[in-house]
Amino acid sequence: MGRRKNRPRNRDRNENSGNKSGWGAGYQEIIKENKLYEEYYKEQKIVPEGEWDQFMATMREPLPATIRITGYKSHAEEILCCLKTKYFKELQDLEVDGQKIEAPQRLSWYPSELAWHINISRKMLRKSPVLEKFHQFLVSETESGNISRQEAVSMIPPLLLDIKPHHKILDMCAAPGSKTAQLIEMLHSDMNVAFPEGFVIANDVDNKRCYLLVHQSKRLHSPCITVVNHDASNIPRLEMVDTEGQRNILFYDRILCDVPCSGDATLRKNIDVWKKWTTSNSLQLHGLQQRIAIRGVEQLAIGGRMVYSTCSLNPIENEAVIAAILEKSEGTLELIDVSSELPGLKRMPGLTSWKVMTREGHWYVEWSDVPENKHTQIRPTMFPIKDPEKLKVVNLERCIRILPHHQNTGGFFVAVLEKKAPMPWNKLEPRLRHKTAVAATPVDGADETLVVTDETKKTDDGEESSASKDGVCCPPPSKKMKLFGFKEDPFVFLNEDDPIFLPIQKFYQLDPSFPKSNVLTRTHEGKKRHLYMVSKELRNVLLHNSERMKVINTGIKVLSRNNDGEEFGCAFRLAQEGIYTINPYINGRIIKISIEDVMVLLTQENPFIGKLTSEPQKQAKKLNMGSVVLKYEPDPSNIEAPNCPIVLCGWRGKNSIRVFVARNERFHYLRMLGVEVFRDKSKAEETENVAASAEKNEEPTEEGEVNLPEATERLKEASDTVREAEKKCDNTPGAAQEPEKYQEQVQHAKMEINNTMRISESIDSCPKIENFDAEVASLDAN
């Protein structure tokens, strides 16, 4: 097949888009008018009187970008300090083409100053080296998982869940994963606890979007996250085994129910909605949204909290769904008043009265007014409650609606529900659950797959039939699980007496408390390439529900096979992504390093051990070749050094030592040490160069220079060493009998040259500035 012809890129349109900033820049050709939209929301009275013009004017403006600093990592404060003292400070009085750049503004309602508005266009980024450097910082830190780009209003639902480390959490419609990342952060609020008691099960119906969800969650390196692929309206009921060996139904302490919606509150970033919007989307989605929400509250624990949210302003998708659920719950659910939470967030109360419009533009106030031929398009649950007593009980005014013009955001709707008792159609649940537990008690060492007993099926059928007889809304009927998309490799938990553990435990001197039973691999046969870890509670879920749910991904990689390591005593080396999980159990192979050593290890690929400070040198020389842990502990007396611990995976070679750290993570640590890593783009010749300089107000390097510490000196010294050592090997008698003395110098010097250039190339390969918005926009929450 021939290639497609080159088409104009979005950024070309941006060049002629004026000075607009944010999400919508470059879309002036789309007319931001929709008379039906304006008529509909004027009639619904969602906007306070006198604010309509301001509301619509804001809707036509591009949406500012928002970033959130990952809150659970111990170095979040370091990132915030770097942003405020370095990058934000440079933007304070910056002007580009005579236009003053708007300084980033923090979100007043987000805790600990961890979320910021940034209202800068991509056109401006290309015009200013200062802004371009700032954008590169955002790119690198985003890929490292230290910063997330997320719409401001989508940060609200996880905050209202009030998550604690012991909570079992279900995210029903999780992709692309911005909110899921927040849930993981809150679960790991205490970084000293490697395995919180709680966990997150993140679900999405779209198999392909599940992998986007995996990408987002993997950046946070958590052993407490599982990604599954199910229809949220029929997500399977899972089971866990308690300490007495009895099987019990899993009820979640917190559920995030961010349902699919029409997205008509996202006009500022989804420009196509202007021309495509009709009421038909909300009418079609109402039933699905209700089914998903009902399935959620069924799986909610008594006393648990569920947040229902949409990025729509439409009461058919919002208040109507909540009212229908509350009516069917018969008092078992309650809307929580969260007006005192998130101080500083301006919000509007939920509606208690609204109307329904057909796609043709006909209005209806009551169900009785709807003609019979419209009954398939309009349902009774779409209308507001008319009984004043019932209306008073449901407290719809406790819902939250965010309007864009109040704080320069997108629109959003949130309702927080608390479960007081089992749902009316699950009244027999405790007795039936007890029967199932007795019938399906597991045995230690038995097959690790879940067998669904006939009694379990009877339980589900029994609940459904009894609920149906009562004529109330019942759980979805049992269906055979349909598997779509890619076939995943199996998740196989290792036995505690597996012979693979003995050399690992001996080599790294693992603590006896190391949870071997939490280790899994992705193959039944052959050599195990990687070892992953999950928390104890997540293992419980995975082990007893393997036939009930389709798992896309779980666990954090802690060890990777290295065949060369077998000759040194262990075939597995440590993996950087899981080092903070396994580190508390490692008692051997540890080298304590200083801040100077961190600098050497991150800027030089294979430095000689002699380049480390004296104490790490002594520790390294006592160790045989193989994988090591390099630990930096903060020095309270050094106020300029990072105030958080740094743990790196390394390899102790014969005479050198190196770290196994990904490119962007390496850049992250260098920035924490005061080294600035950026790509300087010359407008004249469109060439790229790398500059890395300590924060000493140095001038930027000249075009084409590599200013990494000691880079030039190393290159010259290494070249001389190659020539001298090769000469000695050729001319020195006995060199063939004692090759190590000189040939190792040759090999190491060549490695110095290659690695100096490799560091330069790796930093040069930082993603293009113009591609950042396109790539990260796909990860933004609705």
PDB file of N, CA and C in Angstrom, residues 257-295:
ATOM      1  N   CYS A 257     -17.186   6.209  40.402  1.00  0.00           N
ATOM      2  CA  CYS A 257     -18.103   5.891  39.309  1.00  0.00           C
ATOM      3  C   CYS A 257     -18.158   7.083  38.358  1.00  0.00           C
ATOM      4  N   ASP A 258     -17.105   7.235  37.575  1.00  0.00           N
ATOM      5  CA  ASP A 258     -17.004   8.331  36.610  1.00  0.00           C
ATOM      6  C   ASP A 258     -17.525   7.810  35.272  1.00  0.00           C
ATOM      7  N   VAL A 259     -18.825   7.890  35.082  1.00  0.00           N
ATOM      8  CA  VAL A 259     -19.499   7.165  34.002  1.00  0.00           C
ATOM      9  C   VAL A 259     -19.289   7.813  32.629  1.00  0.00           C
ATOM     10  N   PRO A 260     -19.463   7.045  31.538  1.00  0.00           N
ATOM     11  CA  PRO A 260     -19.457   7.643  30.191  1.00  0.00           C
ATOM     12  C   PRO A 260     -20.558   8.690  30.084  1.00  0.00           C
ATOM     13  N   CYS A 261     -20.264   9.787  29.430  1.00  0.00           N
ATOM     14  CA  CYS A 261     -21.249  10.869  29.358  1.00  0.00           C
ATOM     15  C   CYS A 261     -21.138  11.599  28.025  1.00  0.00           C
ATOM     16  N   SER A 262     -22.031  12.542  27.810  1.00  0.00           N
ATOM     17  CA  SER A 262     -22.049  13.293  26.555  1.00  0.00           C
ATOM     18  C   SER A 262     -20.892  14.279  26.459  1.00  0.00           C
ATOM     19  N   GLY A 263     -20.303  14.639  27.602  1.00  0.00           N
ATOM     20  CA  GLY A 263     -19.150  15.541  27.595  1.00  0.00           C
ATOM     21  C   GLY A 263     -19.464  16.962  27.189  1.00  0.00           C
ATOM     22  N   ASP A 264     -20.711  17.397  27.383  1.00  0.00           N
ATOM     23  CA  ASP A 264     -21.060  18.740  26.904  1.00  0.00           C
ATOM     24  C   ASP A 264     -20.562  19.859  27.816  1.00  0.00           C
ATOM     25  N   ALA A 265     -19.847  19.499  28.895  1.00  0.00           N
ATOM     26  CA  ALA A 265     -19.192  20.517  29.717  1.00  0.00           C
ATOM     27  C   ALA A 265     -17.739  20.705  29.311  1.00  0.00           C
ATOM     28  N   THR A 266     -17.303  20.004  28.249  1.00  0.00           N
ATOM     29  CA  THR A 266     -15.899  20.066  27.823  1.00  0.00           C
ATOM     30  C   THR A 266     -15.729  20.855  26.534  1.00  0.00           C
ATOM     31  N   LEU A 267     -16.637  21.777  26.255  1.00  0.00           N
ATOM     32  CA  LEU A 267     -16.562  22.561  25.018  1.00  0.00           C
ATOM     33  C   LEU A 267     -15.247  23.310  24.871  1.00  0.00           C
ATOM     34  N   ARG A 268     -14.621  23.647  25.981  1.00  0.00           N
ATOM     35  CA  ARG A 268     -13.409  24.453  25.927  1.00  0.00           C
ATOM     36  C   ARG A 268     -12.219  23.670  25.373  1.00  0.00           C
ATOM     37  N   LYS A 269     -12.233  22.347  25.519  1.00  0.00           N
ATOM     38  CA  LYS A 269     -11.124  21.551  24.985  1.00  0.00           C
ATOM     39  C   LYS A 269     -11.568  20.612  23.867  1.00  0.00           C
ATOM     40  N   ASN A 270     -12.828  20.173  23.859  1.00  0.00           N
ATOM     41  CA  ASN A 270     -13.352  19.327  22.789  1.00  0.00           C
ATOM     42  C   ASN A 270     -14.218  20.197  21.872  1.00  0.00           C
ATOM     43  N   ILE A 271     -13.561  20.842  20.945  1.00  0.00           N
ATOM     44  CA  ILE A 271     -14.216  21.873  20.134  1.00  0.00           C
ATOM     45  C   ILE A 271     -15.319  21.294  19.245  1.00  0.00           C
ATOM     46  N   ASP A 272     -15.181  20.027  18.863  1.00  0.00           N
ATOM     47  CA  ASP A 272     -16.175  19.417  17.976  1.00  0.00           C
ATOM     48  C   ASP A 272     -17.565  19.355  18.605  1.00  0.00           C
ATOM     49  N   VAL A 273     -17.633  19.415  19.918  1.00  0.00           N
ATOM     50  CA  VAL A 273     -18.934  19.334  20.592  1.00  0.00           C
ATOM     51  C   VAL A 273     -19.830  20.496  20.175  1.00  0.00           C
ATOM     52  N   TRP A 274     -19.237  21.619  19.820  1.00  0.00           N
ATOM     53  CA  TRP A 274     -20.042  22.786  19.416  1.00  0.00           C
ATOM     54  C   TRP A 274     -20.971  22.448  18.258  1.00  0.00           C
ATOM     55  N   LYS A 275     -20.473  21.748  17.283  1.00  0.00           N
ATOM     56  CA  LYS A 275     -21.298  21.480  16.091  1.00  0.00           C
ATOM     57  C   LYS A 275     -22.057  20.157  16.172  1.00  0.00           C
ATOM     58  N   LYS A 276     -21.650  19.276  17.083  1.00  0.00           N
ATOM     59  CA  LYS A 276     -22.273  17.946  17.147  1.00  0.00           C
ATOM     60  C   LYS A 276     -23.318  17.813  18.247  1.00  0.00           C
ATOM     61  N   TRP A 277     -23.395  18.775  19.161  1.00  0.00           N
ATOM     62  CA  TRP A 277     -24.232  18.588  20.346  1.00  0.00           C
ATOM     63  C   TRP A 277     -25.719  18.547  20.007  1.00  0.00           C
ATOM     64  N   THR A 278     -26.402  17.531  20.555  1.00  0.00           N
ATOM     65  CA  THR A 278     -27.866  17.459  20.579  1.00  0.00           C
ATOM     66  C   THR A 278     -28.253  16.807  21.901  1.00  0.00           C
ATOM     67  N   THR A 279     -29.525  16.742  22.197  1.00  0.00           N
ATOM     68  CA  THR A 279     -29.961  16.105  23.440  1.00  0.00           C
ATOM     69  C   THR A 279     -29.981  14.586  23.327  1.00  0.00           C
ATOM     70  N   SER A 280     -29.792  14.048  22.133  1.00  0.00           N
ATOM     71  CA  SER A 280     -29.924  12.599  21.947  1.00  0.00           C
ATOM     72  C   SER A 280     -28.874  11.819  22.728  1.00  0.00           C
ATOM     73  N   ASN A 281     -27.642  12.374  22.845  1.00  0.00           N
ATOM     74  CA  ASN A 281     -26.595  11.662  23.579  1.00  0.00           C
ATOM     75  C   ASN A 281     -26.988  11.419  25.026  1.00  0.00           C
ATOM     76  N   SER A 282     -27.474  12.446  25.689  1.00  0.00           N
ATOM     77  CA  SER A 282     -27.848  12.301  27.096  1.00  0.00           C
ATOM     78  C   SER A 282     -29.033  11.351  27.250  1.00  0.00           C
ATOM     79  N   LEU A 283     -29.972  11.382  26.329  1.00  0.00           N
ATOM     80  CA  LEU A 283     -31.130  10.484  26.406  1.00  0.00           C
ATOM     81  C   LEU A 283     -30.698   9.029  26.233  1.00  0.00           C
ATOM     82  N   GLN A 284     -29.737   8.792  25.361  1.00  0.00           N
ATOM     83  CA  GLN A 284     -29.266   7.433  25.122  1.00  0.00           C
ATOM     84  C   GLN A 284     -28.383   6.919  26.255  1.00  0.00           C
ATOM     85  N   LEU A 285     -27.637   7.802  26.904  1.00  0.00           N
ATOM     86  CA  LEU A 285     -26.698   7.382  27.947  1.00  0.00           C
ATOM     87  C   LEU A 285     -27.346   7.232  29.319  1.00  0.00           C
ATOM     88  N   HIS A 286     -28.495   7.828  29.516  1.00  0.00           N
ATOM     89  CA  HIS A 286     -29.137   7.833  30.837  1.00  0.00           C
ATOM     90  C   HIS A 286     -29.290   6.422  31.401  1.00  0.00           C
ATOM     91  N   GLY A 287     -29.759   5.485  30.601  1.00  0.00           N
ATOM     92  CA  GLY A 287     -29.963   4.124  31.079  1.00  0.00           C
ATOM     93  C   GLY A 287     -28.668   3.438  31.453  1.00  0.00           C
ATOM     94  N   LEU A 288     -27.651   3.583  30.620  1.00  0.00           N
ATOM     95  CA  LEU A 288     -26.347   2.984  30.914  1.00  0.00           C
ATOM     96  C   LEU A 288     -25.754   3.567  32.180  1.00  0.00           C
ATOM     97  N   GLN A 289     -25.820   4.874  32.329  1.00  0.00           N
ATOM     98  CA  GLN A 289     -25.278   5.520  33.521  1.00  0.00           C
ATOM     99  C   GLN A 289     -25.960   5.007  34.788  1.00  0.00           C
ATOM    100  N   GLN A 290     -27.267   4.812  34.688  1.00  0.00           N
ATOM    101  CA  GLN A 290     -28.016   4.320  35.840  1.00  0.00           C
ATOM    102  C   GLN A 290     -27.621   2.884  36.183  1.00  0.00           C
ATOM    103  N   ARG A 291     -27.445   2.039  35.160  1.00  0.00           N
ATOM    104  CA  ARG A 291     -27.058   0.645  35.402  1.00  0.00           C
ATOM    105  C   ARG A 291     -25.675   0.547  36.025  1.00  0.00           C
ATOM    106  N   ILE A 292     -24.745   1.365  35.540  1.00  0.00           N
ATOM    107  CA  ILE A 292     -23.388   1.354  36.106  1.00  0.00           C
ATOM    108  C   ILE A 292     -23.416   1.797  37.559  1.00  0.00           C
ATOM    109  N   ALA A 293     -24.147   2.872  37.841  1.00  0.00           N
ATOM    110  CA  ALA A 293     -24.212   3.391  39.214  1.00  0.00           C
ATOM    111  C   ALA A 293     -24.864   2.377  40.154  1.00  0.00           C
ATOM    112  N   ILE A 294     -25.905   1.695  39.693  1.00  0.00           N
ATOM    113  CA  ILE A 294     -26.570   0.690  40.538  1.00  0.00           C
ATOM    114  C   ILE A 294     -25.625  -0.472  40.809  1.00  0.00           C
ATOM    115  N   ARG A 295     -24.887  -0.896  39.788  1.00  0.00           N
ATOM    116  CA  ARG A 295     -23.919  -1.972  40.007  1.00  0.00           C
ATOM    117  C   ARG A 295     -22.851  -1.527  41.000  1.00  0.00           C
TER     118      ARG A 295
END
